[in-house]
Coordinates of C-alpha atoms in Angstrom, one line a residue:
X1 CA -171.1 -68.7 -9.9
X2 CA -171.1 -69.5 -13.6
X3 CA -173.6 -69.6 -16.5
X4 CA -175.5 -66.4 -16.1
X5 CA -176.4 -63.8 -18.8
X6 CA -178.3 -60.5 -19.2
X7 CA -177.7 -59.6 -15.5
X8 CA -176.4 -56.2 -14.6
X9 CA -176.1 -56.4 -10.8
X10 CA -175.3 -59.3 -8.4
X11 CA -175.5 -59.0 -4.6
X12 CA -173.5 -61.3 -2.3
X13 CA -174.0 -61.4 1.5
X14 CA -171.8 -63.7 3.6
X15 CA -172.2 -64.5 7.3
X16 CA -169.5 -65.2 9.9
X17 CA -166.0 -66.4 9.4
X18 CA -163.0 -65.3 7.4
X19 CA -164.4 -65.0 3.9
X20 CA -162.8 -64.8 0.4
X21 CA -164.5 -63.2 -2.6
X22 CA -162.6 -63.8 -5.8
X23 CA -163.5 -62.0 -9.1
X24 CA -162.0 -63.8 -12.1
X25 CA -161.8 -61.6 -15.1
X26 CA -160.9 -64.3 -17.6
X27 CA -159.6 -67.9 -17.6
X28 CA -156.1 -68.6 -18.8
X29 CA -157.5 -69.5 -22.2
X30 CA -159.4 -66.3 -22.4
X31 CA -162.7 -68.1 -23.0
X32 CA -164.4 -67.0 -19.9
X33 CA -164.9 -63.3 -19.4
X34 CA -166.5 -60.9 -16.9
X35 CA -167.2 -57.3 -17.8
X36 CA -169.8 -54.5 -17.3
X37 CA -171.2 -56.0 -14.1
X38 CA -172.1 -54.2 -10.8
X39 CA -171.4 -56.4 -7.8
X40 CA -172.3 -55.6 -4.2
X41 CA -170.4 -57.6 -1.6
X42 CA -171.2 -57.4 2.1
X43 CA -169.0 -59.8 4.1
X44 CA -170.7 -59.6 7.4
X45 CA -169.8 -58.2 10.8
X46 CA -166.7 -56.1 11.4
X47 CA -163.6 -57.6 13.1
X48 CA -163.3 -60.5 10.6
X49 CA -160.3 -61.0 8.3
X50 CA -162.1 -60.9 5.0
X51 CA -160.4 -60.7 1.6
X52 CA -161.7 -59.4 -1.8
X53 CA -159.5 -60.5 -4.8
X54 CA -159.6 -59.4 -8.4
X55 CA -157.8 -61.7 -10.9
X56 CA -157.0 -60.1 -14.3
X57 CA -156.9 -62.0 -17.6
X58 CA -153.6 -63.6 -18.3
X59 CA -151.5 -62.0 -21.0
X60 CA -153.7 -58.9 -21.5
X61 CA -153.7 -55.4 -20.1
X62 CA -155.7 -55.3 -16.9
X63 CA -156.8 -51.9 -15.4
X64 CA -157.6 -51.9 -11.7
X65 CA -158.7 -49.1 -9.3
X66 CA -159.7 -48.9 -5.7
X67 CA -161.8 -46.0 -4.2
X68 CA -162.4 -45.7 -0.5
X69 CA -165.9 -45.7 0.9
X70 CA -167.6 -43.9 3.8
X71 CA -165.9 -46.2 6.3
X72 CA -162.4 -47.6 6.5
X73 CA -163.4 -51.1 5.5
X74 CA -165.7 -50.1 2.6
X75 CA -165.2 -48.9 -0.9
X76 CA -165.4 -49.9 -4.5
X77 CA -163.1 -51.8 -6.8
X78 CA -163.0 -51.5 -10.6
X79 CA -161.6 -54.2 -12.9
X80 CA -161.3 -53.7 -16.7
X81 CA -159.4 -56.5 -18.4
X82 CA -158.8 -56.1 -22.1
X83 CA -159.7 -59.7 -22.8
X84 CA -161.8 -61.0 -25.7
X85 CA -165.4 -60.0 -25.2
X86 CA -164.9 -57.5 -22.4
X87 CA -166.2 -54.0 -23.2
X88 CA -166.7 -52.4 -19.8
X89 CA -165.3 -52.5 -16.3
X90 CA -166.8 -54.6 -13.6
X91 CA -167.4 -52.7 -10.4
X92 CA -167.4 -54.3 -6.9
X93 CA -168.9 -52.3 -4.1
X94 CA -167.8 -53.8 -0.8
X95 CA -168.2 -53.4 3.0
X96 CA -166.6 -54.9 6.1
X97 CA -163.5 -55.9 4.1
X98 CA -159.9 -55.9 5.5
X99 CA -157.9 -57.0 2.5
X100 CA -158.1 -56.3 -1.2
X101 CA -155.8 -58.2 -3.6
X102 CA -155.1 -57.6 -7.3
X103 CA -153.5 -60.2 -9.6
X104 CA -152.3 -58.8 -12.9
X105 CA -152.1 -60.6 -16.3
X106 CA -148.3 -60.2 -16.5
X107 CA -148.8 -57.6 -19.2
X108 CA -149.1 -53.7 -19.1
X109 CA -151.3 -53.7 -16.0
X110 CA -152.4 -50.5 -14.3
X111 CA -153.4 -50.0 -10.6
X112 CA -154.8 -46.7 -9.3
X113 CA -155.4 -46.2 -5.6
X114 CA -157.5 -43.1 -4.7
X115 CA -157.5 -41.2 -1.5
X116 CA -160.3 -39.3 0.3
X117 CA -161.2 -35.6 0.5
X118 CA -159.3 -35.4 3.8
X119 CA -155.7 -35.8 4.8
X120 CA -154.4 -39.2 3.7
X121 CA -151.3 -41.2 4.1
X122 CA -150.4 -43.5 1.1
X123 CA -147.9 -46.2 1.9
X124 CA -146.6 -48.3 -1.0
X125 CA -144.1 -51.1 -0.3
X126 CA -142.4 -53.2 -3.0
X127 CA -142.0 -56.9 -2.2
X128 CA -140.5 -58.1 -5.5
X129 CA -140.7 -57.7 -9.3
X130 CA -144.3 -56.6 -10.2
X131 CA -145.5 -57.2 -6.6
X132 CA -146.1 -55.3 -3.4
X133 CA -148.6 -54.0 -1.0
X134 CA -150.2 -50.7 -0.2
X135 CA -152.5 -48.9 2.2
X136 CA -154.4 -45.6 2.1
X137 CA -154.7 -44.3 5.6
X138 CA -156.7 -46.8 7.7
X139 CA -158.3 -48.5 4.6
X140 CA -158.0 -52.2 3.6
X141 CA -154.5 -53.6 3.1
X142 CA -153.9 -53.8 -0.6
X143 CA -151.8 -56.5 -2.2
X144 CA -150.8 -56.8 -5.9
X145 CA -148.9 -59.5 -7.7
X146 CA -148.1 -60.7 -11.3
X147 CA -147.9 -57.2 -12.8
X148 CA -145.9 -57.1 -16.0
X149 CA -142.8 -55.1 -16.7
X150 CA -144.7 -52.4 -18.6
X151 CA -147.1 -51.8 -15.7
X152 CA -148.0 -48.6 -13.9
X153 CA -149.2 -47.6 -10.4
X154 CA -151.0 -44.3 -9.7
X155 CA -151.5 -42.9 -6.1
X156 CA -154.1 -40.3 -6.6
X157 CA -155.7 -37.5 -4.6
X158 CA -159.1 -37.5 -6.4
X159 CA -159.9 -33.9 -5.7
X160 CA -156.5 -32.5 -6.6
X161 CA -157.7 -31.4 -10.0
X162 CA -160.2 -29.0 -8.5
X163 CA -158.0 -27.8 -5.6
X164 CA -160.1 -29.5 -2.8
X165 CA -157.8 -32.4 -1.7
X166 CA -156.3 -32.7 1.7
X167 CA -152.7 -32.5 2.8
X168 CA -151.5 -36.0 1.9
X169 CA -148.3 -37.9 2.5
X170 CA -147.0 -40.4 0.0
X171 CA -144.5 -42.9 1.3
X172 CA -142.8 -45.5 -1.0
X173 CA -140.6 -48.2 0.3
X174 CA -138.7 -49.2 -2.8
X175 CA -136.7 -52.4 -3.3
X176 CA -134.1 -52.6 -6.1
X177 CA -136.2 -55.3 -7.8
X178 CA -139.6 -53.5 -8.0
X179 CA -139.5 -53.2 -11.8
X180 CA -142.5 -50.9 -12.3
X181 CA -141.5 -48.5 -15.1
X182 CA -143.9 -45.8 -13.9
X183 CA -145.3 -44.8 -10.5
X184 CA -147.5 -41.6 -10.7
X185 CA -147.9 -39.5 -7.5
X186 CA -150.7 -37.0 -7.9
X187 CA -151.2 -34.5 -5.0
X188 CA -152.8 -31.2 -4.3
X189 CA -149.8 -28.9 -4.4
X190 CA -148.8 -29.0 -0.7
X191 CA -148.4 -32.8 -0.4
X192 CA -145.3 -34.7 0.7
X193 CA -143.5 -37.5 -1.1
X194 CA -141.0 -39.8 0.6
X195 CA -138.9 -42.5 -1.2
X196 CA -137.1 -45.0 1.0
X197 CA -134.5 -47.1 -0.9
X198 CA -133.8 -50.8 -0.6
X199 CA -130.9 -52.8 0.9
X200 CA -128.5 -52.4 -2.0
X201 CA -126.6 -49.5 -3.6
X202 CA -128.8 -47.5 -5.9
X203 CA -128.4 -44.7 -8.5
X204 CA -131.1 -42.0 -8.4
X205 CA -131.7 -39.2 -10.9
X206 CA -133.9 -36.2 -9.9
X207 CA -135.3 -33.7 -12.4
X208 CA -137.6 -30.9 -11.2
X209 CA -140.0 -29.6 -13.9
X210 CA -141.9 -27.0 -11.9
X211 CA -142.6 -25.6 -8.5
X212 CA -144.7 -28.7 -7.6
X213 CA -143.6 -31.3 -10.2
X214 CA -140.7 -33.4 -11.2
X215 CA -139.4 -36.9 -11.8
X216 CA -137.3 -39.2 -9.6
X217 CA -135.7 -42.2 -11.3
X218 CA -134.4 -45.2 -9.4
X219 CA -132.2 -46.8 -12.1
X220 CA -131.5 -49.8 -9.9
X221 CA -135.1 -50.5 -9.4
X222 CA -136.1 -49.6 -13.0
X223 CA -138.8 -47.2 -11.7
X224 CA -139.6 -43.6 -12.5
X225 CA -141.7 -41.6 -10.0
X226 CA -143.7 -38.9 -11.7
X227 CA -144.5 -36.2 -9.2
X228 CA -147.5 -33.9 -9.7
X229 CA -148.9 -31.5 -7.2
X230 CA -146.2 -32.1 -4.6
X231 CA -144.8 -29.6 -2.1
X232 CA -141.8 -31.4 -0.8
X233 CA -139.6 -34.4 -1.8
X234 CA -137.3 -36.5 0.4
X235 CA -135.1 -39.4 -0.6
X236 CA -133.5 -41.8 1.9
X237 CA -130.8 -44.2 0.4
X238 CA -131.5 -46.3 3.6
X239 CA -128.1 -48.0 3.8
X240 CA -124.4 -47.2 4.1
X241 CA -123.5 -48.3 0.6
X242 CA -122.4 -46.1 -2.3
X243 CA -125.8 -44.6 -3.2
X244 CA -125.6 -41.8 -5.8
X245 CA -127.9 -38.9 -6.8
X246 CA -127.7 -37.1 -10.1
X247 CA -129.9 -34.1 -10.7
X248 CA -130.7 -32.0 -13.8
X249 CA -130.7 -28.2 -14.0
X250 CA -131.8 -26.1 -17.0
X251 CA -128.8 -24.6 -18.9
X252 CA -127.8 -21.3 -17.4
X253 CA -129.8 -21.6 -14.2
X254 CA -128.7 -21.9 -10.6
X255 CA -128.9 -24.4 -7.8
X256 CA -127.8 -24.6 -4.2
X257 CA -126.6 -27.6 -2.2
X258 CA -127.1 -27.2 1.5
X259 CA -125.6 -30.0 3.7
X260 CA -127.9 -31.5 6.3
X261 CA -127.3 -32.1 10.0
X262 CA -126.2 -35.7 9.3
X263 CA -123.4 -37.1 7.2
X264 CA -124.4 -37.9 3.6
X265 CA -127.5 -35.6 3.7
X266 CA -128.6 -32.3 2.4
X267 CA -131.1 -30.3 0.3
X268 CA -130.9 -29.3 -3.3
X269 CA -132.7 -26.2 -4.4
X270 CA -132.9 -25.4 -8.1
X271 CA -133.8 -22.0 -9.6
X272 CA -135.0 -21.5 -13.2
X273 CA -135.9 -18.2 -14.6
X274 CA -135.8 -16.6 -11.2
X275 CA -138.3 -19.1 -9.7
X276 CA -137.5 -22.0 -7.4
X277 CA -138.4 -25.5 -8.7
X278 CA -139.4 -28.4 -6.5
X279 CA -136.5 -29.0 -4.1
X280 CA -135.3 -32.4 -2.9
X281 CA -133.9 -33.4 0.5
X282 CA -131.8 -36.5 0.8
X283 CA -129.9 -38.6 3.3
X284 CA -127.7 -41.7 3.1
X285 CA -126.5 -40.5 -0.4
X286 CA -122.7 -40.8 -0.7
X287 CA -122.2 -39.1 -4.1
X288 CA -124.1 -36.2 -5.6
X289 CA -123.5 -35.3 -9.2
X290 CA -125.2 -32.4 -11.0
X291 CA -125.7 -32.5 -14.8
X292 CA -125.8 -28.9 -15.6
X293 CA -124.2 -25.8 -17.2
X294 CA -125.3 -23.6 -14.2
X295 CA -124.2 -21.7 -11.1
X296 CA -123.6 -24.1 -8.3
X297 CA -123.6 -23.0 -4.6
X298 CA -122.2 -25.5 -2.2
X299 CA -122.4 -24.9 1.5
X300 CA -120.6 -26.4 4.5
X301 CA -121.7 -26.7 8.2
X302 CA -120.5 -24.1 10.7
X303 CA -116.8 -24.7 11.4
X304 CA -116.5 -27.1 8.5
X305 CA -114.4 -27.0 5.3
X306 CA -114.7 -27.4 1.6
X307 CA -112.0 -28.9 -0.6
X308 CA -111.9 -28.8 -4.4
X309 CA -109.4 -31.0 -6.2
X310 CA -108.0 -30.5 -9.7
X311 CA -110.6 -32.8 -11.3
X312 CA -113.7 -31.0 -10.1
X313 CA -114.5 -33.2 -7.1
X314 CA -115.7 -31.3 -4.0
X315 CA -115.5 -32.7 -0.5
X316 CA -117.4 -31.1 2.3
X317 CA -116.4 -31.8 5.9
X318 CA -118.0 -30.8 9.2
X319 CA -116.3 -29.2 12.2
X320 CA -115.0 -32.6 13.4
X321 CA -113.5 -33.2 10.0
X322 CA -116.0 -35.9 9.1
X323 CA -117.0 -36.1 5.4
X324 CA -120.5 -34.7 5.0
X325 CA -120.8 -35.1 1.2
X326 CA -118.8 -35.4 -1.9
X327 CA -119.9 -33.7 -5.2
X328 CA -118.6 -34.5 -8.7
X329 CA -118.5 -31.5 -11.0
X330 CA -115.9 -33.0 -13.4
X331 CA -118.6 -33.5 -16.1
X332 CA -119.4 -29.8 -16.3
X333 CA -116.8 -28.2 -18.5
X334 CA -118.8 -25.4 -20.0
X335 CA -117.6 -21.8 -20.0
X336 CA -120.7 -20.7 -18.0
X337 CA -120.0 -23.0 -15.1
X338 CA -119.5 -21.3 -11.8
X339 CA -118.9 -22.8 -8.3
X340 CA -119.7 -20.7 -5.3
X341 CA -118.3 -22.1 -2.0
X342 CA -120.3 -21.0 1.0
X343 CA -118.8 -21.6 4.5
X344 CA -121.7 -21.1 6.9

């Protein structure tokens, strides 16, 4: 459909078959723009494999969002491309849709996926640089491609700001080539965040900033996860390679490392000013390195052992003499550093 003007709302109704509705925000030359429209798309009966696609303008910043509707296959899509002549977002209200695709402009593109007022499960899976797929509970499968290296993704509980969101679970399956600088996870305070690493060795850095907030950097994937309103964090290195985890602690504060039931697993709890910050549980992490001038408490499983060498490296073994974890304290040379070894 081309060549219309002074129209605020367009209604589209398709019939049977597997349909595709494609919203093009701008041509490659930037001469054809869409903005400020309300579109209603009803793609017919349920059970079809229907796709709604939003293509951003090439070379400009595209801002996309997806909000669920009253049913699993309905909702609304917003597309605001900062192209010449675009002054407002185009909103697409849809029904009976199983797939929603977003194509960025290879610039600083943003994608926000909202949850519902209930308990949601957000699953985000990277498939390559600037590309991946996602799903919010039983909603449409979301695909995104061609997002630039300055792009951002936001997984958002829409009622979190007023304390009315559900207990949500955020799961991210991260490849080492994701290349999204920022992924924002916004929960309601008691929500769960899980990061599953990719097939290669990765270097992670975790910094808690409050009882329900923190940042988790995957340096290999060039992505920082900003955690807001989260109650628990877990990290799975997901392979047997030399994954590493570095974590930051405020100067003079304390932390405890508790080994888990499996090799290369455990939980780090950090205390600041007498209050516990957001802890992180991990597995398949070979090397754990604190960056701190703090009191460190390292525990070992029942019947296990702890060995400290002359360079500040700590090895924890279980009752069968298997290595549970290794910790590198060699970088902490301050006078205030204390290491408390706790044999459980």
